[in-house]
Every structure is written in structure tokens, then in C-alpha cells.
Amino acid sequence: MTAATHSSLFPQVPDSADAVLDGLDPEQREVATALSGPVCVLAGAGTGKTRAITHRIAYGVRSGLLQPSSVLAVTFTNRAAGEMRGRLRQLGAGGVQARTFHSAALRQLQYFWPKAVGGEVPRLVERKIQLVAESAARCRVRLDRNELRDVTGEIEWSKVTQTVPEDYPAAAAKTGREAPRDPAEIARIYGMYEQLKRDRGVIDFEDVLLLTVGVLQDRHDIAETVRRQYQHFVVDEYQDVSPLQQRLLELWLGDRDNLCVVGDASQTIYSFTGATPDYLLDFRVRHPRATVVKLIRDYRSTPQVVRLANGLLAQARGRAAEHRLELVSQRESGPEPHYCAYGDEPAEAEGTARRVRDLIDSGVPASEIAILYRINAQSEVYEQALADAGVPYQLRGAERFFERPEVREAGLLLRGAARAGGADAQLADADDVPSQVRAVLGTRGWTAEPPAGSGAVRDRWESLAALVRLAEDFVRAKPAATLTDLVAELDERASAQHAPTVEGVTLASLHAAKGLEWDAVFLVGLTEGMMPITYAKTDEQVEEERRLLYVGVTRARRHLSLSWALSRAPGGRASRRPSRFLNGLRPGSAAPRPGTAGAAAGQGGVERGAAARRKRRGPALCRVCGRTLTDAGEIKLMRCEDCPSELDEALYERLRDWRAGQAELLGQPAYCVFTDKTLLAIAEAVPGTESELSCISGVGGRKLDKFGADVLALCSGREPVSSDAPSEATEDSPEK
């Protein structure tokens, strides 16, 4: 592996400060050895920025120039902070604080509140959106679910930009924000929200920063105490800081300049939350003596992926684009990015699942594959397609690994086995640590072979399998390790949120994918209106969408697929166009003829068979009122959600009982046979022929072949064909 990519999971701790610098490229080494004064690291995607700054901290600690307790490393997500703590521990600098802005601020607030204010810190409100809903109701403003979410976002933006309720309308107009409701209404809701919090003695997430800033500004003695504690600061993802976070950082620093910031203006994708790359781009204005280092050697992606990423930014405009970094791939050549047009969204999901299955069959681990989309609502159709293809998956943003019930239980069992040692009968035949782990976890559902399908049973198995693989890697790195050593390693990883790899294809939004990487990435739904998203109106908003796609492209190490659907529903009009960001980049799109509908689609290695087959169908119509259907759930039922249902409840129950039996027989979750929505659609339509059954969404050719005879038998009131199979086999058997 190259300098900035995967190292061993359990590397040996460097035996000296100089050994910490081994393996760094010249630019990374420059970062690591620049330990005094302001330092600005402009780091492109995949260039090893986390490696550079963690080695910088470790080199300072190991050489005696930095005291571990005097360093505060700040980033933006718990995952990133956990990864940083894990890396620092592996480099022998485990005493360094690595936290998010909010975590560091909350810790200080809890410590100093009794002295600064008195009493305990107010309780953090658990669900802000509920309080916003109550505030709107008190203002006699009715908000639907989407408006409620958007108004909550506006309140959060106001607070991180330090905008008070009465100033919101003017601030929104000045910055060109497209308010989801009348700005005066939002200002009233915002004011009521703040009043309710005061009345109930609670604070929200943003208040943690605001109150910490207030304490440090008003109490110079407390500010000096913090500054004596922390002498050196490192800020990762500096392009994502908000004005409020920048103000907190300035208060931490005081009049000192021992600050190292790392960022990439081309990866600014959170401006809607108040983030701005201006602090990164203006760093040398504020710190004229700053050392500036550029990292452009891309160790993550192949030249083909890097070429596409550079091409995306070459078309960008605006201030961030003026400071873009031209990446240079350090990897061997790989396949060209793959471009696919499909007839509709279900076809796109099915085609993507097939290609994922092919990659897994060719040896790419499922955990090294990701499907990335613009909004979370797009995930459902891919979950279904992967389940149909028998591919395990995990949704990004689910609970943390070490908080999963099966992982907590496994930790308790392993700790007990370690304490019991030879007295534990389970370990009698286990002569090494991995065998001991397999023996203990075997009592809780781990098996040598995974269960078929996906769902809760498979998820549990994957968690336990991740612990088994971790034990195997641990012993390979440390042959003399005991089960007690492994338990200690698990405890340290849980504390740092440094989770092992769980097998399963990752489904995630482009925003959630920031900071991650995979061998193979599928970027799906790349149509105008989705990428860029339809509400990106201004030039800057469109450019942020381009940067979001750039982040998606640069998540891929080797395999990259970009796809779009020409219509939303099967049989819909093929009126969609692929994203404008791909113009001039995908083969055959360099000079599209203006005014030609769909001229950009169907070119450059495009899969067209599915599209051609789907387009021959008519639009999906409600079978009750005849309205054209666009919602995926309505299309599956072939009726509007609020149209009268013709459900045959007795048939539905028979179908559910039959499905449970099939799932048990196959060892798969029930939804891998048919989803609830598909069973509802069957029980409403009561198909009498294979042709009628095949028209129901969710009944593809494979499922028709496998289950069609049973389903049609149930619909006609007969017993499923499979239940008669044993007697028929006896009559037809050659042995008879």
C-alpha cells in the first residue's frame, strides 16, 4: 500500500520520534515537522491529510516538544475524532485530546458552569424538531413535515451565524437564502422557540457553543485557565467551520498562534449549515507568517478516477474554484469510470445491484463497496434491490458499532471468559485467541458461514463476524497476545469509537460519505433536479452541488460507476437528462447539440437494454381513479395512497403465512421473499395469470420463476404448489 492508504490494523508503535516520520512523503513530512507558529495545510482528497496531522502531533509529543495534555485536536464528526484518537494511540501519543467542536465545548461548559453561573448545566433538549413544532403551533403557523425540518434548519443556521430572531429576515435576504416560509414567520417561530427553551430551562446543540463563547468572553479568568491547559491546536476540515466555531477557536487561542489548520475549499459541502471556506482561504491574511503546505499526491484513487475528479473541478466557478488543487494520482492504472443510463429508477436500482453482485463474485469485499445518492429518500429502492440480489448492506448513520446490543453482549461475554481463563469450559478446546473468540461468540449466533439473505439476523452475524476478524488481525500483529489483551483492545477502541469493519455494502448520502472511501463506488440518481438538486438556484448553490459530486467521485479507489434514470417510474416518459456536471466528461458528451432532448443520455458505454424494454410500457396509472402515479409506494400498489383499497384480507394473511414458511425454509428474512408492500399489492390485485402477477412491482423475473406458482395458487384459493411437492416427487420418482 502507498503512504497514505491502509496500513496494518495493528501497526507497531514507532520506537522513536524519528521513526514517526518514516513513510511520509516530502510534503507530509514538512507538515509533521512544522511544530511552531501558524500552519495551513491545503490537502486534496485522498492525499493523506489525517496521516500528516496525526504524525505531526505524534512527532511533537514523542520528541518532547509538545505535552500530550496541552494539545487539542478538533474535527467535525465523532467518527473522525474517534479515528484520530485511534491513530494517535497507534503512534504512541494516546494522551492527546481529539474531539469535535461541540464535544470540547460541552466538556468545558460542564466543568466551568458551576463557577461561572452556578448550579448544573441546563439539560440538552433531545429532539429539537418537537420544540420547533410546538413553537410554530403557538405562533399559529401550520407546518408540514418538510417545512418543519426546513424551519429547524433555518434556526440552526441562524444560531451558528450568530443571528438573533429579529435579525433573521434581513440576514436571510443579505445572504440569498431561500427561506422555506415567510421570513417574518420564521423569525416569530425562532423567537418563540428560544422563549420555550428559557421557560423550560433547556439548551440545544448550538447553545453549547454559544454559551461556551459567552463564558470565555465574560470571564477572563476562565479563558486564561483554558489557555494554560491547551497550548497547541489542530483543526481538521477547516473549510467547514462556521462563524460561531471560528469565534470559539479564537477565544481558545487568545493572542497565540500555535495553530495548524487543514482543509480543502473544493470539499466545502455544508454552507447551508453556516460553514464557509473563507477562514481557510483567508488564513494567510490573518496569519502573514503562516507556513502553507499543499498536499496534492492522491494515494487513494486510480489515475482514471483522479482524471474525472480534476475534470469536474476544471469546470467550476467561484472563489473556492480559484483555489482548487490539481490532484496527481500515485496509484497504478485502473478501469475507466462506467456510465449507465436506465429507463427508470427501479431499473437503475436493479442494474446497480447486479453490478454490485458481480463485483462481490469477482472478489471485491461487500464492505469495500458503496452506493451513494443525493438524498436519503433514495435509499429504499436500493435496499430492496440489494435484498432481492441477496447482497448484505448497511445504512450509513445507523447506531455506532460498539453501541449495538449484540456487540455490548459480546464484550461482556469475552470479558467474563478472559477472567475465567482455563476455568471456562467453552475454551477447553480453544488453543489460541481467535479460537477462543469463535467459541464464545458461537453461543450467540456466530457461525463459520453467514446466514442467507440480509436483515436483522444477518446484521447480528456481521457484527459478531467483525469481532472475529478483529481477533484474527490482532493476533497476526501480536502473536503473544492473550484474550485479556484483546478485551483491553476492544475497550480502547470502544472509547475511541474506532470500530472494526462490518461486511456489507454501504448505502449513504453523499454528505454522509464525506471522509470515507471504498474500492468501488456507485454514484446513482445523477439527473438534473437531483444533481444539482432542484432547489439549488444561485450560482454558488449550484457550485456547492458540483463540489458534492466531487466528494462522491473521490471516495472511489478503483471502481467508479455513475448512473441516472431517464424516468422515475416504469413506463414513464423518458424526459430526464443526466447531470450537467457530466457534460464534456463522459464519453460522447463533449459537444451535445443544444435543444436536443436527451442528447446527453445513452452515450459512452451506456446500458440501454433495460431502458428500451421499459419505455415500451405505458405510464403507471392508479387502477381506481386512473391518475398517473409517481410515488414508488403507490406504483407498487398500483393505486393512489388515499384511493379505496380492495384488499382481500384473508388472502393477505395466507400470503404472509406462506412467506414466513418460505423465509424459514430459505434461511432468509421475510422481506427477501416479498416485501409487505408487494404482498399488499398482490392481495389487492389478486392476479390470475403469470402475466398479471409480473405486472406487480416487486415481482421480477427471478421471483416469478421461484414463487409464481405458489402465489397464483394462493390467489385462486388452492394450496401452494410447494406444499404438494413431496407427494408429487414420490409419484414421479425414478426409484418408484
XYZ file of C-alpha atoms in Angstrom:
736
model
C 0.000 0.000 0.000
C 1.077 3.580 -0.570
C 1.978 6.095 2.062
C -1.446 7.477 2.712
C -3.655 4.451 2.395
C -4.306 1.426 4.571
C -1.605 0.391 6.967
C -1.815 -2.614 9.233
C -4.754 -2.575 11.612
C -2.315 -3.053 14.478
C 0.987 -1.403 13.484
C 3.931 -1.462 15.828
C 4.266 1.735 17.841
C 7.251 3.660 16.387
C 10.265 3.266 18.684
C 11.406 6.881 18.360
C 10.320 10.339 17.262
C 12.238 9.997 14.002
C 10.511 6.671 13.328
C 7.182 8.535 13.406
C 8.292 10.305 10.210
C 9.064 7.073 8.336
C 6.920 6.556 5.259
C 5.784 10.189 4.927
C 6.200 11.863 1.559
C 8.144 15.186 1.434
C 5.053 17.383 1.815
C 3.588 15.276 4.624
C 6.966 15.355 6.368
C 7.005 19.162 6.063
C 3.629 19.265 7.808
C 4.785 16.862 10.523
C 7.914 18.842 11.358
C 6.333 22.334 11.293
C 5.593 22.454 15.020
C 5.671 26.176 15.760
C 3.657 29.147 14.567
C 0.599 29.052 12.313
C 0.456 26.266 9.723
C -2.078 25.938 6.899
C -2.320 22.612 5.094
C -4.250 22.664 1.819
C -4.979 18.980 1.327
C -6.791 17.472 -1.640
C -8.973 14.382 -1.386
C -7.003 11.190 -0.751
C -3.695 12.974 -0.110
C -3.209 11.693 3.438
C -4.164 14.776 5.438
C -5.185 12.808 8.536
C -1.927 10.883 8.312
C 0.040 14.124 8.081
C -1.582 15.853 11.062
C -1.635 12.814 13.346
C 2.055 12.197 12.610
C 2.679 15.910 13.258
C 1.090 15.651 16.705
C 2.812 12.339 17.461
C 6.192 13.642 16.316
C 5.820 16.681 18.576
C 4.806 14.513 21.541
C 7.458 11.838 21.001
C 10.227 14.432 20.519
C 9.233 16.203 23.757
C 8.278 19.458 22.028
C 4.575 19.033 22.823
C 2.970 17.825 26.033
C 0.071 15.458 25.180
C -2.299 17.192 27.600
C -1.562 20.589 26.033
C -2.778 19.605 22.545
C -6.403 19.902 21.414
C -7.213 18.407 18.010
C -10.652 19.394 16.749
C -12.735 17.956 13.938
C -16.413 17.810 12.947
C -17.745 14.290 13.498
C -17.472 11.760 16.308
C -16.278 9.201 13.758
C -13.426 11.439 12.599
C -12.460 12.268 16.189
C -12.504 8.559 17.051
C -10.315 7.719 14.071
C -7.853 10.441 15.064
C -7.648 9.146 18.645
C -7.085 5.634 17.323
C -4.258 6.724 15.045
C -2.603 8.794 17.772
C -2.746 5.822 20.120
C -1.040 3.641 17.494
C 1.694 6.272 17.168
C 2.348 6.431 20.910
C 0.525 9.726 21.539
C -2.562 8.436 23.297
C -2.913 11.267 25.812
C -3.884 13.898 23.231
C -7.441 15.247 23.270
C -9.159 14.721 19.883
C -12.761 15.945 19.929
C -15.490 17.607 17.925
C -16.091 21.320 18.496
C -19.305 20.505 20.363
C -17.739 17.782 22.494
C -14.831 20.007 23.541
C -17.163 22.930 24.260
C -19.611 20.798 26.272
C -16.781 19.385 28.365
C -15.559 22.891 29.204
C -19.086 24.160 29.816
C -19.853 21.362 32.267
C -16.605 21.987 34.135
C -16.829 25.782 34.387
C -20.611 26.310 34.646
C -20.783 25.983 38.471
C -18.059 28.633 38.781
C -19.314 30.942 36.018
C -23.085 30.694 36.553
C -23.819 28.368 39.449
C -25.700 25.076 39.618
C -25.670 22.436 36.907
C -25.587 22.943 33.159
C -29.131 23.058 31.725
C -30.361 19.830 30.197
C -29.762 19.323 26.479
C -33.040 19.106 24.555
C -33.227 15.671 22.948
C -35.413 16.425 19.916
C -35.214 19.992 18.742
C -37.751 19.442 15.971
C -40.525 18.714 18.505
C -39.883 22.018 20.251
C -39.880 23.839 16.899
C -43.250 22.222 16.078
C -44.684 23.422 19.386
C -43.282 26.910 18.762
C -44.939 27.037 15.327
C -48.272 25.927 16.815
C -48.080 28.668 19.451
C -47.438 31.183 16.644
C -50.497 29.780 14.813
C -48.354 28.673 11.883
C -49.070 25.266 10.348
C -46.015 23.443 9.029
C -45.982 20.162 7.126
C -43.222 17.665 7.851
C -40.810 19.020 5.236
C -41.395 22.634 6.259
C -40.823 21.708 9.896
C -37.466 20.169 9.021
C -36.507 23.183 6.893
C -37.529 25.760 9.519
C -35.485 23.832 12.086
C -32.541 24.082 9.704
C -33.047 27.846 9.421
C -32.976 28.200 13.208
C -29.750 26.183 13.363
C -28.200 28.327 10.609
C -29.217 31.492 12.455
C -27.569 30.359 15.654
C -24.233 29.262 14.141
C -24.055 32.553 12.226
C -24.940 34.386 15.484
C -28.170 35.833 14.071
C -30.873 36.691 16.627
C -34.585 36.151 15.777
C -35.393 39.772 14.948
C -32.443 39.958 12.527
C -33.289 36.752 10.651
C -35.286 38.302 7.740
C -32.529 40.804 6.926
C -29.758 38.197 7.309
C -31.569 35.716 5.074
C -32.081 38.357 2.385
C -28.459 39.525 2.587
C -27.054 36.012 2.136
C -29.561 34.993 -0.553
C -31.098 32.167 1.474
C -34.322 30.786 0.067
C -36.477 30.661 3.187
C -38.988 27.763 3.349
C -41.678 30.141 4.708
C -42.157 33.881 5.029
C -39.001 35.124 6.822
C -41.136 37.091 9.287
C -42.961 33.855 10.225
C -39.669 32.034 10.715
C -38.409 34.887 12.885
C -41.521 34.582 15.089
C -41.158 30.797 15.373
C -37.457 31.207 16.164
C -38.251 33.761 18.889
C -40.918 31.508 20.427
C -38.511 28.545 20.295
C -35.935 30.495 22.289
C -38.625 31.582 24.773
C -39.794 27.991 25.318
C -36.226 26.870 25.969
C -35.763 29.576 28.571
C -39.063 28.735 30.241
C -38.143 25.048 30.491
C -34.501 25.536 31.415
C -33.108 23.552 28.478
C -30.465 24.239 25.842
C -29.899 22.871 22.341
C -26.835 21.693 20.445
C -25.950 25.174 19.151
C -26.358 26.697 22.626
C -23.418 24.600 23.788
C -21.125 26.645 21.534
C -22.902 29.942 22.207
C -22.754 29.528 25.983
C -19.110 28.435 25.935
C -18.269 31.508 23.846
C -20.216 33.659 26.315
C -18.397 32.226 29.350
C -14.951 32.650 27.767
C -15.754 36.215 26.661
C -17.168 37.336 30.012
C -14.829 35.502 32.367
C -11.200 36.257 31.537
C -10.029 34.113 34.436
C -11.778 31.054 32.954
C -10.451 31.865 29.472
C -6.910 32.021 30.877
C -7.390 28.677 32.622
C -8.368 27.083 29.296
C -5.427 28.725 27.525
C -2.978 27.463 30.140
C -4.351 23.960 29.594
C -4.236 23.986 25.781
C -1.161 25.427 24.104
C -1.416 23.874 20.635
C -4.446 23.489 18.390
C -5.089 21.411 15.284
C -8.325 21.871 13.302
C -9.254 19.312 10.647
C -11.780 20.017 7.837
C -11.229 23.738 8.390
C -13.273 24.583 5.290
C -16.364 23.546 7.280
C -16.070 25.962 10.222
C -18.964 28.300 10.957
C -18.588 31.860 12.285
C -19.541 30.620 15.754
C -16.931 27.834 15.710
C -14.310 30.286 14.449
C -15.136 32.641 17.328
C -14.740 29.794 19.835
C -11.384 28.855 18.278
C -10.186 32.469 18.568
C -11.148 32.535 22.257
C -9.254 29.299 22.863
C -6.184 30.730 21.135
C -6.128 34.170 22.718
C -3.128 36.113 21.401
C -1.150 32.972 20.494
C -0.664 31.475 17.052
C 0.229 27.816 17.652
C -2.487 26.691 15.281
C -2.446 24.132 12.461
C -5.481 24.052 10.150
C -6.180 21.510 7.420
C -8.777 21.757 4.685
C -9.801 21.800 1.047
C -12.086 24.534 -0.269
C -13.207 22.149 -3.021
C -14.815 19.951 -0.380
C -16.971 22.687 1.169
C -20.396 20.999 1.166
C -22.048 22.328 4.318
C -22.555 26.032 3.590
C -26.305 25.554 4.158
C -25.449 24.957 7.843
C -23.328 28.112 8.070
C -19.953 26.592 7.093
C -17.689 28.792 4.986
C -14.279 28.204 3.360
C -13.401 31.898 3.825
C -11.489 31.272 7.059
C -9.324 28.707 5.257
C -8.802 30.861 2.177
C -8.048 33.972 4.263
C -5.717 32.196 6.703
C -2.587 33.939 5.415
C -4.331 37.306 5.628
C -4.904 36.750 9.351
C -1.551 34.995 9.829
C 1.025 36.527 7.435
C 3.853 34.366 8.875
C 1.960 31.132 8.269
C 3.653 28.106 6.776
C 1.489 26.862 3.885
C 1.843 23.304 2.604
C -0.094 21.803 -0.313
C -0.816 18.063 -0.448
C -1.706 17.004 -3.990
C -0.343 13.442 -4.228
C -3.500 11.312 -4.314
C -2.792 7.911 -2.764
C -6.423 6.816 -2.776
C -7.686 6.770 -6.349
C -6.525 5.478 -9.708
C -5.458 7.926 -12.453
C -8.817 7.326 -14.159
C -10.811 8.388 -11.079
C -8.500 11.342 -10.412
C -8.837 12.497 -14.032
C -12.618 12.648 -13.661
C -12.339 14.454 -10.309
C -9.960 17.048 -11.762
C -12.242 17.436 -14.767
C -15.222 18.181 -12.528
C -13.365 20.994 -10.769
C -11.891 22.347 -14.010
C -15.424 23.461 -14.946
C -16.107 25.023 -11.532
C -16.503 28.729 -10.873
C -16.296 30.965 -7.804
C -13.731 31.657 -5.116
C -13.304 28.052 -3.979
C -12.669 27.033 -7.599
C -9.892 29.608 -7.890
C -8.019 27.748 -5.121
C -8.657 24.213 -6.353
C -5.907 21.633 -6.059
C -4.918 19.596 -9.128
C -4.542 16.056 -7.822
C -1.827 13.707 -9.077
C -2.609 10.004 -8.682
C 0.102 7.843 -7.114
C -1.662 4.569 -7.868
C -1.463 2.093 -10.698
C -3.867 2.391 -13.612
C -7.400 1.041 -13.242
C -10.663 0.726 -15.179
C -12.327 3.766 -16.676
C -15.362 5.160 -14.857
C -18.538 3.429 -16.024
C -21.565 5.455 -17.173
C -25.047 3.926 -17.257
C -28.461 5.219 -18.336
C -31.549 3.251 -17.266
C -35.181 3.508 -18.239
C -36.483 4.192 -14.727
C -35.410 4.253 -11.088
C -36.297 0.622 -10.245
C -34.298 -0.489 -13.301
C -31.367 1.651 -12.141
C -31.504 0.052 -8.695
C -31.738 -3.476 -10.134
C -28.877 -2.819 -12.569
C -26.731 -1.389 -9.784
C -27.441 -4.408 -7.576
C -26.424 -6.739 -10.427
C -23.126 -4.919 -10.883
C -22.537 -4.988 -7.117
C -23.187 -8.722 -7.116
C -20.700 -9.162 -9.985
C -18.021 -7.220 -8.104
C -18.534 -9.333 -4.981
C -18.360 -12.510 -7.076
C -15.086 -11.243 -8.568
C -13.552 -10.894 -5.109
C -14.311 -7.317 -4.013
C -15.477 -7.452 -0.352
C -19.005 -6.140 0.223
C -17.613 -3.764 2.860
C -15.481 -2.155 0.145
C -18.486 -1.171 -1.979
C -20.741 1.863 -1.537
C -23.870 3.181 -3.233
C -24.113 6.948 -2.779
C -27.147 9.120 -3.500
C -28.127 12.771 -3.089
C -30.943 12.408 -0.533
C -31.785 9.685 1.986
C -35.226 9.104 0.433
C -33.454 7.406 -2.490
C -32.190 4.543 -0.331
C -35.384 2.437 -0.185
C -35.318 1.230 -3.785
C -31.636 0.230 -3.408
C -32.295 -1.593 -0.139
C -34.965 -3.625 -1.939
C -32.775 -4.295 -4.989
C -29.838 -5.462 -2.862
C -32.123 -7.679 -0.772
C -33.537 -9.193 -3.969
C -29.986 -9.876 -5.173
C -29.026 -11.474 -1.844
C -26.439 -8.771 -1.087
C -25.931 -7.711 2.562
C -25.928 -3.964 3.167
C -25.615 -1.423 5.949
C -27.109 2.052 6.126
C -24.622 4.765 6.995
C -25.797 6.663 10.046
C -27.126 3.642 11.959
C -26.132 3.291 15.624
C -22.445 3.171 16.431
C -20.825 -0.247 16.259
C -19.942 -0.516 19.944
C -23.485 0.536 20.936
C -25.144 -2.354 19.104
C -26.796 -4.761 21.582
C -25.019 -7.830 20.202
C -21.624 -6.084 20.419
C -22.207 -4.971 24.018
C -23.284 -8.513 24.910
C -20.250 -9.998 23.125
C -17.943 -7.660 25.051
C -19.400 -8.802 28.376
C -19.041 -12.481 27.427
C -15.443 -12.069 26.246
C -14.546 -10.154 29.412
C -16.037 -12.942 31.534
C -14.191 -15.613 29.547
C -10.913 -13.708 29.928
C -11.371 -13.511 33.710
C -12.294 -17.218 33.957
C -9.342 -18.298 31.842
C -8.855 -22.069 31.925
C -11.863 -22.493 34.185
C -14.244 -21.636 31.321
C -15.490 -24.898 29.764
C -16.210 -23.113 26.472
C -12.494 -22.558 25.977
C -11.399 -26.128 26.707
C -10.638 -26.944 23.063
C -9.619 -23.426 22.003
C -5.844 -23.098 21.904
C -5.496 -19.553 20.543
C -7.275 -16.203 20.907
C -9.288 -16.344 17.629
C -10.500 -19.848 18.533
C -11.497 -18.621 21.975
C -13.429 -15.721 20.461
C -15.162 -18.006 17.963
C -16.093 -20.398 20.786
C -17.574 -17.625 22.934
C -19.423 -15.871 20.113
C -20.648 -19.182 18.716
C -23.043 -19.305 21.661
C -24.606 -16.026 20.491
C -25.165 -16.651 16.804
C -21.777 -16.557 15.109
C -21.217 -19.380 12.628
C -18.410 -20.115 10.185
C -20.780 -19.477 7.269
C -23.053 -16.435 7.140
C -26.839 -16.809 7.159
C -28.522 -16.355 3.790
C -30.088 -13.049 2.823
C -29.984 -9.876 4.885
C -31.990 -8.240 7.639
C -31.693 -8.398 11.431
C -30.257 -11.944 11.586
C -27.581 -11.113 9.024
C -26.834 -7.753 10.711
C -26.240 -9.518 14.032
C -23.986 -12.091 12.396
C -21.993 -9.366 10.622
C -21.347 -7.591 13.932
C -20.054 -10.787 15.548
C -18.041 -11.687 12.440
C -16.362 -8.268 12.597
C -15.189 -9.092 16.129
C -13.865 -12.472 14.976
C -11.915 -10.837 12.125
C -10.576 -8.232 14.551
C -9.314 -11.000 16.834
C -7.580 -12.700 13.904
C -5.910 -9.449 12.802
C -4.912 -8.656 16.397
C -3.125 -11.968 16.885
C -1.393 -11.758 13.498
C 0.051 -8.412 14.593
C 0.739 -9.526 18.189
C 1.301 -13.322 18.272
C 1.833 -13.386 22.042
C -1.464 -11.618 22.804
C -3.996 -13.170 25.190
C -7.773 -12.912 25.372
C -7.289 -10.339 28.152
C -5.164 -8.244 25.758
C -7.906 -8.428 23.126
C -10.565 -7.310 25.633
C -8.356 -4.335 26.549
C -8.011 -3.508 22.840
C -11.798 -3.635 22.427
C -12.256 -1.329 25.418
C -9.824 1.197 23.967
C -11.495 1.013 20.570
C -14.931 1.495 22.111
C -13.677 4.549 23.986
C -12.235 5.982 20.749
C -15.228 4.821 18.638
C -12.657 3.044 16.436
C -14.921 0.339 15.045
C -13.802 -2.725 13.052
C -15.055 -3.264 9.528
C -18.548 -4.740 9.162
C -19.197 -6.697 5.965
C -21.999 -5.297 3.840
C -22.430 -2.800 1.022
C -22.704 0.744 2.384
C -25.749 2.831 1.465
C -25.201 6.504 2.223
C -25.985 10.035 1.145
C -23.178 11.989 -0.463
C -22.976 14.211 2.596
C -22.668 11.208 4.932
C -19.889 9.750 2.758
C -17.537 12.658 3.445
C -14.283 11.392 4.942
C -14.843 7.768 3.864
C -13.503 5.671 0.972
C -14.199 2.353 -0.751
C -12.701 0.212 -3.511
C -15.893 0.574 -5.555
C -18.375 3.457 -5.540
C -21.713 3.710 -7.361
C -22.988 7.273 -7.738
C -26.681 6.924 -8.569
C -29.554 9.216 -9.490
C -27.347 11.716 -11.351
C -30.102 13.612 -13.140
C -30.896 17.279 -13.468
C -33.084 18.158 -10.486
C -31.241 15.720 -8.253
C -27.637 16.650 -9.097
C -27.726 19.589 -8.886
C -30.728 19.376 -6.574
C -33.750 21.304 -7.820
C -33.623 23.929 -5.061
C -30.033 24.928 -5.904
C -30.905 28.236 -7.590
C -27.923 30.569 -7.243
C -24.548 30.079 -8.902
C -22.931 29.398 -5.529
C -25.570 26.806 -4.616
C -25.023 25.033 -7.943
C -21.259 25.110 -7.398
C -21.720 23.516 -3.988
C -23.638 20.707 -5.701
C -20.669 20.260 -8.038
C -18.364 20.034 -5.033
C -20.698 17.445 -3.502
C -20.380 15.302 -6.630
C -16.603 15.811 -6.479
C -16.634 14.442 -2.926
C -18.579 11.411 -4.182
C -16.166 10.751 -7.057
C -13.116 10.988 -4.797
C -14.491 8.336 -2.411
C -13.614 5.650 -5.008
C -10.252 3.931 -5.031
C -10.577 1.821 -8.179
C -14.093 1.149 -9.484
C -16.418 4.067 -10.156
C -19.886 3.928 -11.694
C -22.128 6.899 -12.460
C -25.766 6.306 -13.411
C -29.099 8.015 -13.963
C -32.680 7.066 -14.849
C -34.498 8.580 -17.826
C -37.844 8.477 -15.974
C -38.944 7.980 -12.398
C -41.451 5.168 -12.780
C -41.660 2.172 -15.136
C -43.288 3.269 -18.378
C -42.883 6.962 -17.587
C -41.859 9.480 -20.233
C -38.087 9.417 -20.751
C -37.696 13.151 -20.227
C -34.903 13.282 -17.684
C -31.421 14.462 -18.560
C -28.157 13.370 -16.945
C -26.474 15.909 -14.679
C -24.948 18.927 -16.404
C -21.802 18.255 -14.355
C -21.060 15.247 -16.565
C -21.128 17.247 -19.802
C -17.765 17.033 -21.511
C -16.577 14.326 -19.108
C -18.487 11.192 -20.004
C -17.630 9.735 -23.402
C -19.559 11.247 -26.295
C -20.860 14.245 -24.356
C -18.188 16.821 -25.220
C -20.379 18.743 -27.661
C -24.084 17.965 -27.111
C -26.362 19.623 -29.636
C -28.410 22.298 -27.853
C -32.149 21.819 -27.888
C -31.960 18.060 -28.433
C -33.902 16.378 -25.667
C -31.930 13.579 -24.065
C -28.923 14.167 -26.302
C -26.644 13.546 -23.372
C -28.269 10.272 -22.423
C -27.493 6.868 -23.801
C -23.860 7.577 -24.703
C -20.462 6.488 -23.527
C -20.773 2.827 -22.579
C -24.424 3.176 -21.574
C -26.566 0.144 -20.725
C -29.616 0.606 -22.913
C -31.396 -2.732 -22.990
C -33.402 -2.217 -19.802
C -34.299 1.305 -20.866
C -35.590 0.156 -24.232
C -37.698 -2.587 -22.687
C -39.183 -0.311 -20.039
C -40.030 2.545 -22.410
C -42.467 0.436 -24.359
C -44.805 0.328 -21.349
C -47.406 2.989 -20.740
C -47.347 5.240 -17.662
C -48.201 3.722 -14.277
C -51.872 4.545 -13.640
C -53.968 4.213 -10.493
C -56.335 1.285 -11.098
C -59.018 3.025 -9.007
C -59.074 6.651 -10.221
C -56.785 6.463 -13.288
C -54.334 9.164 -12.095
C -50.692 8.839 -13.238
C -48.617 7.516 -10.345
C -45.140 8.818 -9.463
C -44.605 7.768 -5.830
C -42.692 4.478 -5.546
C -45.028 3.102 -2.857
C -48.128 3.983 -4.899
C -46.621 2.433 -8.026
C -46.061 -0.802 -6.126
C -49.729 -0.835 -5.029
C -50.882 0.465 -8.458
C -53.224 2.914 -6.734
C -53.143 6.282 -5.004
C -52.428 6.069 -1.292
C -55.807 7.637 -0.454
C -57.886 5.730 -3.026
C -60.172 2.995 -1.628
C -58.356 -0.276 -1.013
C -59.714 -3.533 -2.432
C -57.611 -5.656 -0.132
C -58.555 -9.316 0.219
C -57.558 -9.552 3.878
C -57.878 -13.337 4.043
C -55.576 -13.685 1.021
C -53.138 -11.226 2.550
C -52.913 -13.309 5.729
C -52.427 -16.524 3.707
C -49.659 -14.819 1.731
C -47.964 -13.674 4.948
C -48.115 -17.178 6.449
C -46.751 -18.664 3.209
C -43.965 -16.048 3.115
C -42.946 -16.852 6.712
C -42.625 -20.527 5.804
C -40.576 -19.771 2.693
C -38.286 -17.417 4.636
C -37.652 -20.074 7.276
C -37.027 -22.684 4.597
C -34.536 -20.432 2.805
C -32.947 -19.094 5.976
C -33.608 -15.511 4.868
C -35.510 -12.542 6.287
C -39.161 -12.433 5.194
C -38.719 -9.311 3.066
C -36.212 -11.176 0.875
C -39.151 -13.294 -0.330
C -41.555 -10.368 -0.854
C -41.895 -7.050 0.965
C -45.082 -6.149 2.837
C -45.961 -3.634 0.117
C -45.641 -6.291 -2.585
C -47.873 -8.699 -0.646
C -50.443 -5.910 -0.218
C -50.343 -5.226 -3.947
C -50.859 -8.935 -4.704
C -53.736 -9.200 -2.215
C -55.406 -6.158 -3.786
C -54.884 -7.133 -7.434
C -55.488 -10.920 -6.954
C -53.693 -11.849 -10.203
C -54.907 -14.924 -12.039
C -52.079 -15.374 -14.547
C -48.296 -15.074 -14.629
C -48.671 -12.058 -16.889
C -50.884 -10.264 -14.360
C -48.558 -11.214 -11.500
C -45.470 -9.975 -13.357
C -47.071 -6.524 -13.719
C -46.892 -6.015 -9.934
C -43.852 -4.017 -8.875
C -41.535 -6.166 -6.769
C -42.262 -9.352 -8.737
C -39.292 -9.621 -11.079
C -38.458 -12.480 -13.404
C -36.402 -14.339 -10.817
C -39.141 -14.189 -8.188
C -41.779 -15.068 -10.739
C -39.877 -18.249 -11.594
C -39.236 -19.088 -7.960
C -42.536 -18.198 -6.276
C -45.041 -17.514 -9.061
C -46.782 -20.891 -8.996
C -47.258 -20.705 -5.196
C -48.609 -17.150 -5.277
C -51.061 -17.869 -8.114
C -52.260 -20.976 -6.288
C -52.919 -18.938 -3.145
C -54.720 -16.269 -5.172
C -57.035 -18.917 -6.641
C -57.797 -20.383 -3.203
C -55.662 -23.510 -3.660
C -52.749 -24.741 -1.574
C -49.282 -23.604 -2.700
C -47.638 -25.888 -5.233
C -44.574 -26.305 -2.999
C -46.692 -27.936 -0.245
C -47.674 -30.703 -2.692
C -44.099 -31.214 -3.874
C -43.187 -34.189 -1.654
C -46.118 -36.387 -2.777
C -45.616 -35.466 -6.445
C -41.935 -36.276 -6.143
C -42.828 -39.705 -4.749
C -45.165 -40.466 -7.659
C -42.752 -39.263 -10.325
C -39.600 -40.513 -8.694
C -37.417 -42.838 -10.824
C -36.976 -45.032 -7.749
C -40.701 -45.839 -7.617
